[in-house]
Structures are given as structure tokens and as C-alpha cells.
Amino acid sequence: MIGAGRTLYLLAGPPHPPQHLWVVLTDPDPKTNHVVIVMIVTSRDHTDKTVTLTAGSHPFIICESNVDYRTATLALPKKLDAAIAKGRCRLEADLSSALLASIRAGLRVSARTPNYIVDHCTSRF
């Protein structure tokens, strides 16, 4: 089931974006079924430093990384499941509850989080 704390590694998709780990921050909305997802990126000078992940903070993270809150978006679990079935992404290890809480807290304070995502998440965590 696609829900809060799941992680997905995007392998390919049009037009073949770079491969990244995505984190699911919410359970499916009861009305729309959407979940909120956000991408993890390798730390660079220009990346959002609101939440920095160190190597080993998640089994997939092997170098310092940041949560790229500007990529936070709504997604439908059925589309994510279809991408998994087609081999375009794969499930990775779930987040610890502490790491999920940290990433969620960062979403609220990052200046790069889209406003509609902050509004969507306000009542959800």
C-alpha cells in the first residue's frame, strides 16, 4: 500500500528524468485519494537545506542529501502502483517514524514548499 513513510525510487519516465528517491508524506486522502510526495536530492550549494539527511539515515541514502520541497506534489497511489508494475519505479525501505516526522516538519517551514501542499498537509499532520 502506498501511504505515509513509503519510499519509491524513480527509475525512468518521460522524458527520462534523473533517478531519485521519493518519499510519501501522507496517507491517501479519503476524498481525493491523493498522497503528497517529495523528492530527495544529493546535497549541493543550491539545494534546500531545511532538512539534511546524512548517509545511513535511510538505507538508500549513501551521501549527504536534502529534501527538495519545491518538488512536493500530489500523486495518486494507483498511478504509483502502475509505475511499479511497469518497472518505472520500485519500492525502497520505509522511513523510520522519526525521519518521517522530521521531513514533515520541514515541509511546513521551507520557503520552497508550494503553498497548496502546505495547505493540503495542514490538517493531515
GROMACS .gro file of C-alpha atoms in nm:
model
  125
    1MET     CA    1   0.000   0.000   0.000
    2ILE     CA    2   0.120   0.349  -0.085
    3GLY     CA    3   0.098   0.559   0.231
    4ALA     CA    4   0.291   0.780   0.468
    5GLY     CA    5   0.650   0.668   0.514
    6ARG     CA    6   0.681   0.466   0.192
    7THR     CA    7   0.970   0.547  -0.038
    8LEU     CA    8   0.994   0.493  -0.412
    9TYR     CA    9   1.294   0.505  -0.640
   10LEU     CA   10   1.202   0.654  -0.976
   11LEU     CA   11   1.385   0.456  -1.244
   12ALA     CA   12   1.252   0.610  -1.564
   13GLY     CA   13   0.974   0.816  -1.709
   14PRO     CA   14   0.916   1.063  -1.985
   15PRO     CA   15   1.139   1.238  -2.067
   16HIS     CA   16   1.365   1.018  -1.851
   17PRO     CA   17   1.433   1.249  -1.556
   18PRO     CA   18   1.726   1.186  -1.326
   19GLN     CA   19   1.674   0.894  -1.091
   20HIS     CA   20   1.577   0.999  -0.738
   21LEU     CA   21   1.425   0.868  -0.420
   22TRP     CA   22   1.073   0.998  -0.350
   23VAL     CA   23   0.908   0.997  -0.008
   24VAL     CA   24   0.534   0.962   0.057
   25LEU     CA   25   0.436   1.206   0.333
   26THR     CA   26   0.064   1.137   0.371
   27ASP     CA   27  -0.179   0.852   0.363
   28PRO     CA   28  -0.432   0.866   0.078
   29ASP     CA   29  -0.685   1.148   0.121
   30PRO     CA   30  -1.028   0.999   0.195
   31LYS     CA   31  -1.198   1.223  -0.064
   32THR     CA   32  -0.945   1.250  -0.349
   33ASN     CA   33  -0.716   0.953  -0.275
   34HIS     CA   34  -0.411   1.178  -0.335
   35VAL     CA   35  -0.089   1.139  -0.138
   36VAL     CA   36   0.184   1.401  -0.102
   37ILE     CA   37   0.526   1.300  -0.233
   38VAL     CA   38   0.859   1.483  -0.228
   39MET     CA   39   1.198   1.413  -0.386
   40ILE     CA   40   1.532   1.359  -0.210
   41VAL     CA   41   1.837   1.504  -0.386
   42THR     CA   42   2.212   1.498  -0.335
   43SER     CA   43   2.319   1.798  -0.130
   44ARG     CA   44   2.460   2.081  -0.340
   45ASP     CA   45   2.525   2.450  -0.271
   46HIS     CA   46   2.188   2.546  -0.423
   47THR     CA   47   1.967   2.277  -0.262
   48ASP     CA   48   1.716   2.349   0.014
   49LYS     CA   49   1.890   2.291   0.348
   50THR     CA   50   1.573   2.281   0.558
   51VAL     CA   51   1.621   1.907   0.615
   52THR     CA   52   1.956   1.743   0.556
   53LEU     CA   53   1.984   1.365   0.557
   54THR     CA   54   2.314   1.202   0.639
   55ALA     CA   55   2.450   0.882   0.491
   56GLY     CA   56   2.276   0.591   0.660
   57SER     CA   57   1.975   0.788   0.786
   58HIS     CA   58   1.780   0.565   0.544
   59PRO     CA   59   1.922   0.254   0.373
   60PHE     CA   60   1.908   0.428   0.032
   61ILE     CA   61   2.093   0.743   0.146
   62ILE     CA   62   2.467   0.698   0.087
   63CYS     CA   63   2.578   1.062   0.089
   64GLU     CA   64   2.454   1.389   0.237
   65SER     CA   65   2.117   1.466   0.081
   66ASN     CA   66   1.839   1.722   0.109
   67VAL     CA   67   1.463   1.712   0.083
   68ASP     CA   68   1.373   1.915  -0.226
   69TYR     CA   69   1.049   2.070  -0.102
   70ARG     CA   70   0.988   2.257  -0.427
   71THR     CA   71   0.910   1.916  -0.584
   72ALA     CA   72   0.637   1.835  -0.330
   73THR     CA   73   0.326   1.737  -0.522
   74LEU     CA   74   0.006   1.537  -0.511
   75ALA     CA   75   0.007   1.189  -0.662
   76LEU     CA   76  -0.244   0.910  -0.699
   77PRO     CA   77  -0.139   0.578  -0.545
   78LYS     CA   78  -0.289   0.387  -0.841
   79LYS     CA   79  -0.051   0.572  -1.075
   80LEU     CA   80   0.245   0.495  -0.848
   81ASP     CA   81   0.136   0.130  -0.833
   82ALA     CA   82   0.113   0.126  -1.214
   83ALA     CA   83   0.466   0.269  -1.242
   84ILE     CA   84   0.589  -0.006  -1.009
   85ALA     CA   85   0.410  -0.273  -1.216
   86LYS     CA   86   0.567  -0.136  -1.537
   87GLY     CA   87   0.916  -0.131  -1.384
   88ARG     CA   88   0.942   0.250  -1.394
   89CYS     CA   89   0.993   0.272  -1.018
   90ARG     CA   90   1.047   0.042  -0.725
   91LEU     CA   91   0.967   0.044  -0.357
   92GLU     CA   92   1.253   0.105  -0.117
   93ALA     CA   93   1.270   0.071   0.262
   94ASP     CA   94   1.008   0.263   0.459
   95LEU     CA   95   1.113   0.568   0.659
   96SER     CA   96   1.150   0.549   1.034
   97SER     CA   97   0.878   0.737   1.220
   98ALA     CA   98   1.139   0.989   1.341
   99LEU     CA   99   1.265   1.059   0.988
  100LEU     CA  100   0.910   1.091   0.854
  101ALA     CA  101   0.830   1.341   1.133
  102SER     CA  102   1.143   1.542   1.052
  103ILE     CA  103   1.064   1.561   0.680
  104ARG     CA  104   0.703   1.655   0.753
  105ALA     CA  105   0.812   1.932   0.991
  106GLY     CA  106   1.046   2.069   0.724
  107LEU     CA  107   0.764   2.085   0.473
  108ARG     CA  108   0.583   2.340   0.689
  109VAL     CA  109   0.884   2.572   0.728
  110SER     CA  110   1.064   2.551   0.396
  111ALA     CA  111   1.014   2.862   0.185
  112ARG     CA  112   1.026   2.637  -0.122
  113THR     CA  113   0.722   2.424  -0.041
  114PRO     CA  114   0.431   2.509  -0.273
  115ASN     CA  115   0.152   2.680  -0.078
  116TYR     CA  116  -0.114   2.436  -0.195
  117ILE     CA  117   0.091   2.150  -0.050
  118VAL     CA  118   0.128   2.326   0.287
  119ASP     CA  119  -0.248   2.388   0.285
  120HIS     CA  120  -0.319   2.025   0.194
  121CYS     CA  121  -0.095   1.892   0.471
  122THR     CA  122  -0.206   2.130   0.747
  123SER     CA  123  -0.490   1.906   0.864
  124ARG     CA  124  -0.310   1.580   0.785
  125PHE     CA  125  -0.003   1.607   1.009
   0.00000   0.00000   0.00000
